[in-house]
Amino acid sequence: MIGKEQGLRGFIQRKLESLNVSKDQILWYHCIIHQESLCSKIIKFDHVMDNVVKAVNFIRSRALNHRQFRNFLDEINAEFSGIPYFTEIRWLSCGRTLKRFYDIREHVAAFLEAKGNSCISFDDDKWMNDFSFLVDITHKLNELNVRLQGKEKLIHNLFGEMTAFQKKLDLWITQIADSNYAHFPCLQEQPHISVINREFFVSELKRMQEEFARRFKDFRACEDQLKIFSMPFDVDPADPR
C-alpha cells in the first residue's frame, strides 16, 4: 500500500512531480496503530502467557473438554459461557482472552482440578500478581488500540492519543512505586504484593515507556507542525515551519 514505486506513496510522489511540488515537503510515517501494537509486545510475561495458553488450549482444543466446560459454566450460572482462543496475530485477542480468563479463573481452576490438569497454580501469589498486572495493562493497551481506530481521525488526533497514553504511563509508574494500584483493578484485588513485585512492574512500565518514546520520536519531532490541525488559531501564519 505504501510502496515507493507502486503503492500509495509512489502515486502521491508522481502526482507531486506533475505539479512541480517537491516530494521533500511530504512527511511519511509508519502506521500508528501498528507501531502501538509493536510497543505493546515489549511486555512478554511468557511465564504467565504460556500457562494461560496451555489451559485455554486444554479446554478449547478438545471438543469433549470444551463441551463439558460450557456445561459446567451453565450449571453454576456463571456470567460467561466460555473462553475465547488466544490468537497472537490478532492484536486485541490477547487482552480479551486474559480478561475473560481472569473473570472466570475460579471456575477454570475447579474444572482443571476435576480433570487432573495442573498447568496453572492459582495459589501462587507471585504468578497471580503477574497475571493480574498483565490483565490490567493489556486491557489499557486494547482501549488505546480501539481509540486509534475509526473514521475521520487525522494524524493530530492519533498523536494526541499516544501522547496522553505516555503521560498515563508516567502516572502509573509513580503510583505503583508508591503501592497505589487504583488504575490497576485486577492487581488491586491481590492480597499479597511484595516490593519485588512492585519493582518488577515499574521496570516493565518503564520499558514500555521507552519503547513508545523510541517508536514515536519522529512524531514528536514534528509536534509543532501538527498544531495547525489541532490548534490552528495558535499557529503564526508567518512562521516558516
PDB file of C-alpha atoms in Angstrom:
ATOM      1  CA  MET A   1       0.000   0.000   0.000  1.00  0.00           C
ATOM      2  CA  ILE A   2       2.790   2.464   0.842  1.00  0.00           C
ATOM      3  CA  GLY A   3       5.354   1.160  -1.646  1.00  0.00           C
ATOM      4  CA  LYS A   4       7.686   3.813  -3.022  1.00  0.00           C
ATOM      5  CA  GLU A   5       7.037   2.733  -6.615  1.00  0.00           C
ATOM      6  CA  GLN A   6       3.660   1.008  -6.957  1.00  0.00           C
ATOM      7  CA  GLY A   7       1.880   1.867  -3.711  1.00  0.00           C
ATOM      8  CA  LEU A   8       0.114   4.946  -2.399  1.00  0.00           C
ATOM      9  CA  ARG A   9       3.415   6.627  -1.623  1.00  0.00           C
ATOM     10  CA  GLY A  10       4.616   6.225  -5.197  1.00  0.00           C
ATOM     11  CA  PHE A  11       1.321   7.539  -6.569  1.00  0.00           C
ATOM     12  CA  ILE A  12       1.481  10.665  -4.393  1.00  0.00           C
ATOM     13  CA  GLN A  13       5.109  11.318  -5.298  1.00  0.00           C
ATOM     14  CA  ARG A  14       4.364  11.098  -9.023  1.00  0.00           C
ATOM     15  CA  LYS A  15       1.399  13.419  -8.587  1.00  0.00           C
ATOM     16  CA  LEU A  16       3.568  15.951  -6.755  1.00  0.00           C
ATOM     17  CA  GLU A  17       6.175  15.801  -9.512  1.00  0.00           C
ATOM     18  CA  SER A  18       3.487  16.555 -12.100  1.00  0.00           C
ATOM     19  CA  LEU A  19       2.540  19.632 -10.055  1.00  0.00           C
ATOM     20  CA  ASN A  20       6.185  20.701  -9.677  1.00  0.00           C
ATOM     21  CA  VAL A  21       5.970  20.221  -5.913  1.00  0.00           C
ATOM     22  CA  SER A  22       8.996  18.862  -4.095  1.00  0.00           C
ATOM     23  CA  LYS A  23       8.370  15.448  -2.589  1.00  0.00           C
ATOM     24  CA  ASP A  24      10.539  16.525   0.343  1.00  0.00           C
ATOM     25  CA  GLN A  25       7.587  18.560   1.593  1.00  0.00           C
ATOM     26  CA  ILE A  26       5.674  15.360   2.383  1.00  0.00           C
ATOM     27  CA  LEU A  27       6.241  13.598   5.712  1.00  0.00           C
ATOM     28  CA  TRP A  28       5.946   9.813   5.691  1.00  0.00           C
ATOM     29  CA  TYR A  29       5.229   7.742   8.791  1.00  0.00           C
ATOM     30  CA  HIS A  30       4.587   4.118   9.573  1.00  0.00           C
ATOM     31  CA  CYS A  31       1.078   3.049  10.563  1.00  0.00           C
ATOM     32  CA  ILE A  32       0.457   4.429  14.058  1.00  0.00           C
ATOM     33  CA  ILE A  33      -1.791   1.529  15.075  1.00  0.00           C
ATOM     34  CA  HIS A  34       0.867  -0.962  14.015  1.00  0.00           C
ATOM     35  CA  GLN A  35       3.521   0.948  15.950  1.00  0.00           C
ATOM     36  CA  GLU A  36       1.303   0.896  19.041  1.00  0.00           C
ATOM     37  CA  SER A  37       0.842  -2.844  18.667  1.00  0.00           C
ATOM     38  CA  LEU A  38       4.607  -3.363  18.452  1.00  0.00           C
ATOM     39  CA  CYS A  39       5.069  -1.273  21.597  1.00  0.00           C
ATOM     40  CA  SER A  40       2.600  -3.485  23.445  1.00  0.00           C
ATOM     41  CA  LYS A  41       4.678  -6.560  22.623  1.00  0.00           C
ATOM     42  CA  ILE A  42       7.590  -5.218  24.681  1.00  0.00           C
ATOM     43  CA  ILE A  43       5.894  -6.759  27.717  1.00  0.00           C
ATOM     44  CA  LYS A  44       6.268 -10.507  27.315  1.00  0.00           C
ATOM     45  CA  PHE A  45       5.348 -12.224  30.597  1.00  0.00           C
ATOM     46  CA  ASP A  46       5.917 -15.594  28.946  1.00  0.00           C
ATOM     47  CA  HIS A  47       5.678 -17.375  32.292  1.00  0.00           C
ATOM     48  CA  VAL A  48       2.087 -16.131  32.529  1.00  0.00           C
ATOM     49  CA  MET A  49       1.005 -16.434  28.909  1.00  0.00           C
ATOM     50  CA  ASP A  50       2.425 -19.943  28.478  1.00  0.00           C
ATOM     51  CA  ASN A  51       0.306 -21.278  31.335  1.00  0.00           C
ATOM     52  CA  VAL A  52      -2.812 -19.413  30.235  1.00  0.00           C
ATOM     53  CA  VAL A  53      -2.451 -20.653  26.654  1.00  0.00           C
ATOM     54  CA  LYS A  54      -1.944 -24.223  27.887  1.00  0.00           C
ATOM     55  CA  ALA A  55      -5.121 -24.032  29.958  1.00  0.00           C
ATOM     56  CA  VAL A  56      -7.140 -22.434  27.152  1.00  0.00           C
ATOM     57  CA  ASN A  57      -5.888 -24.968  24.620  1.00  0.00           C
ATOM     58  CA  PHE A  58      -6.671 -27.827  27.001  1.00  0.00           C
ATOM     59  CA  ILE A  59     -10.259 -26.599  27.213  1.00  0.00           C
ATOM     60  CA  ARG A  60     -10.813 -25.392  23.656  1.00  0.00           C
ATOM     61  CA  SER A  61      -8.797 -27.790  21.503  1.00  0.00           C
ATOM     62  CA  ARG A  62     -10.709 -30.882  22.604  1.00  0.00           C
ATOM     63  CA  ALA A  63     -14.403 -30.959  21.786  1.00  0.00           C
ATOM     64  CA  LEU A  64     -15.288 -33.035  24.850  1.00  0.00           C
ATOM     65  CA  ASN A  65     -13.439 -30.739  27.248  1.00  0.00           C
ATOM     66  CA  HIS A  66     -14.932 -27.646  25.651  1.00  0.00           C
ATOM     67  CA  ARG A  67     -18.460 -29.036  25.826  1.00  0.00           C
ATOM     68  CA  GLN A  68     -18.007 -30.154  29.417  1.00  0.00           C
ATOM     69  CA  PHE A  69     -16.573 -26.779  30.379  1.00  0.00           C
ATOM     70  CA  ARG A  70     -19.516 -24.923  28.834  1.00  0.00           C
ATOM     71  CA  ASN A  71     -21.941 -27.247  30.619  1.00  0.00           C
ATOM     72  CA  PHE A  72     -20.034 -26.695  33.844  1.00  0.00           C
ATOM     73  CA  LEU A  73     -20.388 -22.914  33.492  1.00  0.00           C
ATOM     74  CA  ASP A  74     -24.095 -23.277  32.741  1.00  0.00           C
ATOM     75  CA  GLU A  75     -24.647 -25.444  35.811  1.00  0.00           C
ATOM     76  CA  ILE A  76     -23.097 -22.897  38.154  1.00  0.00           C
ATOM     77  CA  ASN A  77     -24.836 -19.966  36.406  1.00  0.00           C
ATOM     78  CA  ALA A  78     -21.539 -18.311  35.523  1.00  0.00           C
ATOM     79  CA  GLU A  79     -21.632 -14.884  33.903  1.00  0.00           C
ATOM     80  CA  PHE A  80     -19.768 -16.155  30.827  1.00  0.00           C
ATOM     81  CA  SER A  81     -20.445 -19.243  28.751  1.00  0.00           C
ATOM     82  CA  GLY A  82     -16.906 -19.948  27.588  1.00  0.00           C
ATOM     83  CA  ILE A  83     -13.428 -18.648  26.966  1.00  0.00           C
ATOM     84  CA  PRO A  84     -12.014 -17.319  23.670  1.00  0.00           C
ATOM     85  CA  TYR A  85      -8.944 -18.632  21.903  1.00  0.00           C
ATOM     86  CA  PHE A  86      -5.746 -16.627  22.088  1.00  0.00           C
ATOM     87  CA  THR A  87      -4.509 -15.640  18.620  1.00  0.00           C
ATOM     88  CA  GLU A  88      -1.230 -13.739  18.609  1.00  0.00           C
ATOM     89  CA  ILE A  89      -1.797 -12.407  15.084  1.00  0.00           C
ATOM     90  CA  ARG A  90      -4.930 -10.575  16.213  1.00  0.00           C
ATOM     91  CA  TRP A  91      -3.756  -7.644  18.287  1.00  0.00           C
ATOM     92  CA  LEU A  92      -6.791  -7.474  20.592  1.00  0.00           C
ATOM     93  CA  SER A  93      -7.011 -11.225  21.125  1.00  0.00           C
ATOM     94  CA  CYS A  94      -4.513 -11.408  23.975  1.00  0.00           C
ATOM     95  CA  GLY A  95      -6.265  -8.812  26.111  1.00  0.00           C
ATOM     96  CA  ARG A  96      -9.716 -10.316  25.593  1.00  0.00           C
ATOM     97  CA  THR A  97      -8.536 -13.820  26.401  1.00  0.00           C
ATOM     98  CA  LEU A  98      -6.702 -12.699  29.528  1.00  0.00           C
ATOM     99  CA  LYS A  99      -9.639 -10.647  30.822  1.00  0.00           C
ATOM    100  CA  ARG A 100     -12.129 -13.459  30.303  1.00  0.00           C
ATOM    101  CA  PHE A 101      -9.709 -15.963  31.826  1.00  0.00           C
ATOM    102  CA  TYR A 102      -9.277 -13.731  34.866  1.00  0.00           C
ATOM    103  CA  ASP A 103     -13.024 -13.241  35.298  1.00  0.00           C
ATOM    104  CA  ILE A 104     -13.684 -16.994  35.376  1.00  0.00           C
ATOM    105  CA  ARG A 105     -10.391 -18.065  36.954  1.00  0.00           C
ATOM    106  CA  GLU A 106     -12.105 -19.790  39.882  1.00  0.00           C
ATOM    107  CA  HIS A 107     -14.271 -21.833  37.520  1.00  0.00           C
ATOM    108  CA  VAL A 108     -11.247 -22.661  35.361  1.00  0.00           C
ATOM    109  CA  ALA A 109      -9.333 -23.797  38.450  1.00  0.00           C
ATOM    110  CA  ALA A 110     -12.203 -26.058  39.535  1.00  0.00           C
ATOM    111  CA  PHE A 111     -12.545 -27.554  36.052  1.00  0.00           C
ATOM    112  CA  LEU A 112      -8.808 -28.174  35.639  1.00  0.00           C
ATOM    113  CA  GLU A 113      -8.651 -29.781  39.071  1.00  0.00           C
ATOM    114  CA  ALA A 114     -11.548 -32.077  38.188  1.00  0.00           C
ATOM    115  CA  LYS A 115      -9.700 -33.048  35.014  1.00  0.00           C
ATOM    116  CA  GLY A 116      -6.430 -33.641  36.836  1.00  0.00           C
ATOM    117  CA  ASN A 117      -4.655 -30.858  34.949  1.00  0.00           C
ATOM    118  CA  SER A 118      -2.191 -28.807  36.994  1.00  0.00           C
ATOM    119  CA  CYS A 119      -0.827 -26.433  34.332  1.00  0.00           C
ATOM    120  CA  ILE A 120      -1.732 -23.408  36.487  1.00  0.00           C
ATOM    121  CA  SER A 121      -1.366 -22.835  40.216  1.00  0.00           C
ATOM    122  CA  PHE A 122      -3.738 -20.052  41.205  1.00  0.00           C
ATOM    123  CA  ASP A 123      -2.387 -20.301  44.764  1.00  0.00           C
ATOM    124  CA  ASP A 124       0.988 -18.910  43.695  1.00  0.00           C
ATOM    125  CA  ASP A 125       0.890 -15.271  44.848  1.00  0.00           C
ATOM    126  CA  LYS A 126       3.705 -14.119  42.578  1.00  0.00           C
ATOM    127  CA  TRP A 127       2.152 -15.713  39.493  1.00  0.00           C
ATOM    128  CA  MET A 128      -1.259 -14.267  40.337  1.00  0.00           C
ATOM    129  CA  ASN A 129       0.247 -10.801  40.810  1.00  0.00           C
ATOM    130  CA  ASP A 130       1.985 -11.003  37.442  1.00  0.00           C
ATOM    131  CA  PHE A 131      -1.169 -12.371  35.837  1.00  0.00           C
ATOM    132  CA  SER A 132      -3.319  -9.582  37.305  1.00  0.00           C
ATOM    133  CA  PHE A 133      -0.880  -6.893  36.195  1.00  0.00           C
ATOM    134  CA  LEU A 134      -0.791  -8.347  32.690  1.00  0.00           C
ATOM    135  CA  VAL A 135      -4.598  -8.392  32.517  1.00  0.00           C
ATOM    136  CA  ASP A 136      -4.765  -4.730  33.524  1.00  0.00           C
ATOM    137  CA  ILE A 137      -2.045  -3.420  31.220  1.00  0.00           C
ATOM    138  CA  THR A 138      -3.256  -5.367  28.166  1.00  0.00           C
ATOM    139  CA  HIS A 139      -6.753  -4.038  28.809  1.00  0.00           C
ATOM    140  CA  LYS A 140      -5.390  -0.486  28.755  1.00  0.00           C
ATOM    141  CA  LEU A 141      -3.452  -1.186  25.563  1.00  0.00           C
ATOM    142  CA  ASN A 142      -6.592  -2.603  23.967  1.00  0.00           C
ATOM    143  CA  GLU A 143      -8.511   0.537  24.888  1.00  0.00           C
ATOM    144  CA  LEU A 144      -5.789   2.653  23.289  1.00  0.00           C
ATOM    145  CA  ASN A 145      -5.813   0.489  20.164  1.00  0.00           C
ATOM    146  CA  VAL A 146      -9.580   0.891  19.787  1.00  0.00           C
ATOM    147  CA  ARG A 147      -9.372   4.681  20.253  1.00  0.00           C
ATOM    148  CA  LEU A 148      -6.816   4.855  17.445  1.00  0.00           C
ATOM    149  CA  GLN A 149      -9.239   3.199  15.049  1.00  0.00           C
ATOM    150  CA  GLY A 150     -12.275   4.646  13.333  1.00  0.00           C
ATOM    151  CA  LYS A 151     -13.133   7.159  10.653  1.00  0.00           C
ATOM    152  CA  GLU A 152     -12.435  10.876  10.367  1.00  0.00           C
ATOM    153  CA  LYS A 153      -9.311  10.837  12.524  1.00  0.00           C
ATOM    154  CA  LEU A 154      -6.370  12.943  11.450  1.00  0.00           C
ATOM    155  CA  ILE A 155      -2.774  12.473  12.471  1.00  0.00           C
ATOM    156  CA  HIS A 156      -3.020  15.001  15.297  1.00  0.00           C
ATOM    157  CA  ASN A 157      -5.898  13.003  16.837  1.00  0.00           C
ATOM    158  CA  LEU A 158      -3.830   9.825  16.843  1.00  0.00           C
ATOM    159  CA  PHE A 159      -0.726  11.591  18.084  1.00  0.00           C
ATOM    160  CA  GLY A 160      -2.782  13.137  20.879  1.00  0.00           C
ATOM    161  CA  GLU A 161      -3.957   9.684  21.983  1.00  0.00           C
ATOM    162  CA  MET A 162      -0.390   8.401  22.011  1.00  0.00           C
ATOM    163  CA  THR A 163       0.859  11.419  23.960  1.00  0.00           C
ATOM    164  CA  ALA A 164      -1.926  11.032  26.523  1.00  0.00           C
ATOM    165  CA  PHE A 165      -1.077   7.357  26.983  1.00  0.00           C
ATOM    166  CA  GLN A 166       2.587   8.177  27.557  1.00  0.00           C
ATOM    167  CA  LYS A 167       1.537  10.676  30.232  1.00  0.00           C
ATOM    168  CA  LYS A 168      -0.563   7.955  31.837  1.00  0.00           C
ATOM    169  CA  LEU A 169       2.472   5.685  31.908  1.00  0.00           C
ATOM    170  CA  ASP A 170       4.292   8.357  33.920  1.00  0.00           C
ATOM    171  CA  LEU A 171       1.397   8.436  36.381  1.00  0.00           C
ATOM    172  CA  TRP A 172       1.131   4.645  36.676  1.00  0.00           C
ATOM    173  CA  ILE A 173       4.857   4.270  37.290  1.00  0.00           C
ATOM    174  CA  THR A 174       4.707   6.773  40.139  1.00  0.00           C
ATOM    175  CA  GLN A 175       1.574   5.250  41.632  1.00  0.00           C
ATOM    176  CA  ILE A 176       2.734   1.634  41.569  1.00  0.00           C
ATOM    177  CA  ALA A 177       6.082   2.638  43.072  1.00  0.00           C
ATOM    178  CA  ASP A 178       4.033   4.122  45.948  1.00  0.00           C
ATOM    179  CA  SER A 179       1.869   0.970  46.266  1.00  0.00           C
ATOM    180  CA  ASN A 180      -1.110   2.742  44.717  1.00  0.00           C
ATOM    181  CA  TYR A 181      -2.953   0.361  42.374  1.00  0.00           C
ATOM    182  CA  ALA A 182      -6.033   2.500  41.761  1.00  0.00           C
ATOM    183  CA  HIS A 183      -5.679   2.241  37.976  1.00  0.00           C
ATOM    184  CA  PHE A 184      -4.976  -1.497  38.072  1.00  0.00           C
ATOM    185  CA  PRO A 185      -8.197  -3.026  39.445  1.00  0.00           C
ATOM    186  CA  CYS A 186      -7.228  -6.679  38.973  1.00  0.00           C
ATOM    187  CA  LEU A 187      -3.865  -6.154  40.631  1.00  0.00           C
ATOM    188  CA  GLN A 188      -5.545  -4.222  43.427  1.00  0.00           C
ATOM    189  CA  GLU A 189      -7.605  -7.309  44.281  1.00  0.00           C
ATOM    190  CA  GLN A 190      -4.492  -9.326  45.115  1.00  0.00           C
ATOM    191  CA  PRO A 191      -3.804  -9.604  48.858  1.00  0.00           C
ATOM    192  CA  HIS A 192      -0.026 -10.075  48.763  1.00  0.00           C
ATOM    193  CA  ILE A 193       2.045  -7.745  46.565  1.00  0.00           C
ATOM    194  CA  SER A 194       5.700  -7.660  47.534  1.00  0.00           C
ATOM    195  CA  VAL A 195       8.299  -4.959  46.995  1.00  0.00           C
ATOM    196  CA  ILE A 196       9.904  -7.215  44.389  1.00  0.00           C
ATOM    197  CA  ASN A 197       6.599  -7.376  42.508  1.00  0.00           C
ATOM    198  CA  ARG A 198       6.249  -3.590  42.535  1.00  0.00           C
ATOM    199  CA  GLU A 199       9.796  -3.038  41.322  1.00  0.00           C
ATOM    200  CA  PHE A 200       9.249  -5.538  38.523  1.00  0.00           C
ATOM    201  CA  PHE A 201       6.020  -3.860  37.388  1.00  0.00           C
ATOM    202  CA  VAL A 202       7.650  -0.435  37.473  1.00  0.00           C
ATOM    203  CA  SER A 203      10.572  -1.686  35.390  1.00  0.00           C
ATOM    204  CA  GLU A 204       8.189  -3.193  32.818  1.00  0.00           C
ATOM    205  CA  LEU A 205       6.217   0.042  32.535  1.00  0.00           C
ATOM    206  CA  LYS A 206       9.454   1.975  32.091  1.00  0.00           C
ATOM    207  CA  ARG A 207      10.495  -0.385  29.302  1.00  0.00           C
ATOM    208  CA  MET A 208       7.173   0.227  27.604  1.00  0.00           C
ATOM    209  CA  GLN A 209       7.576   3.966  28.093  1.00  0.00           C
ATOM    210  CA  GLU A 210      10.999   3.873  26.439  1.00  0.00           C
ATOM    211  CA  GLU A 211       9.613   1.832  23.543  1.00  0.00           C
ATOM    212  CA  PHE A 212       6.807   4.326  22.926  1.00  0.00           C
ATOM    213  CA  ALA A 213       9.301   7.196  23.029  1.00  0.00           C
ATOM    214  CA  ARG A 214      11.604   5.411  20.568  1.00  0.00           C
ATOM    215  CA  ARG A 215       8.935   4.463  18.061  1.00  0.00           C
ATOM    216  CA  PHE A 216       7.161   7.822  18.094  1.00  0.00           C
ATOM    217  CA  LYS A 217      10.172  10.131  18.190  1.00  0.00           C
ATOM    218  CA  ASP A 218       9.522  11.124  14.551  1.00  0.00           C
ATOM    219  CA  PHE A 219       6.071  12.363  15.505  1.00  0.00           C
ATOM    220  CA  ARG A 220       7.483  14.238  18.474  1.00  0.00           C
ATOM    221  CA  ALA A 221       9.945  15.986  16.162  1.00  0.00           C
ATOM    222  CA  CYS A 222       7.110  17.493  14.109  1.00  0.00           C
ATOM    223  CA  GLU A 223       4.781  18.189  17.037  1.00  0.00           C
ATOM    224  CA  ASP A 224       4.729  21.927  16.296  1.00  0.00           C
ATOM    225  CA  GLN A 225       3.633  21.259  12.716  1.00  0.00           C
ATOM    226  CA  LEU A 226       0.709  19.154  13.904  1.00  0.00           C
ATOM    227  CA  LYS A 227      -0.677  22.119  15.830  1.00  0.00           C
ATOM    228  CA  ILE A 228      -2.015  23.547  12.588  1.00  0.00           C
ATOM    229  CA  PHE A 229      -4.652  20.782  12.756  1.00  0.00           C
ATOM    230  CA  SER A 230      -5.285  20.673  16.497  1.00  0.00           C
ATOM    231  CA  MET A 231      -4.947  24.391  17.352  1.00  0.00           C
ATOM    232  CA  PRO A 232      -4.993  26.344  14.061  1.00  0.00           C
ATOM    233  CA  PHE A 233      -5.616  29.722  15.725  1.00  0.00           C
ATOM    234  CA  ASP A 234      -2.481  29.341  17.836  1.00  0.00           C
ATOM    235  CA  VAL A 235      -0.270  28.988  14.767  1.00  0.00           C
ATOM    236  CA  ASP A 236       1.563  32.043  13.485  1.00  0.00           C
ATOM    237  CA  PRO A 237       0.941  32.299   9.698  1.00  0.00           C
ATOM    238  CA  ALA A 238       4.341  33.960   9.310  1.00  0.00           C
ATOM    239  CA  ASP A 239       6.117  31.011  10.914  1.00  0.00           C
ATOM    240  CA  PRO A 240       8.114  29.294   8.121  1.00  0.00           C
ATOM    241  CA  ARG A 241       7.560  25.885   9.720  1.00  0.00           C
TER     242      ARG A 241
END
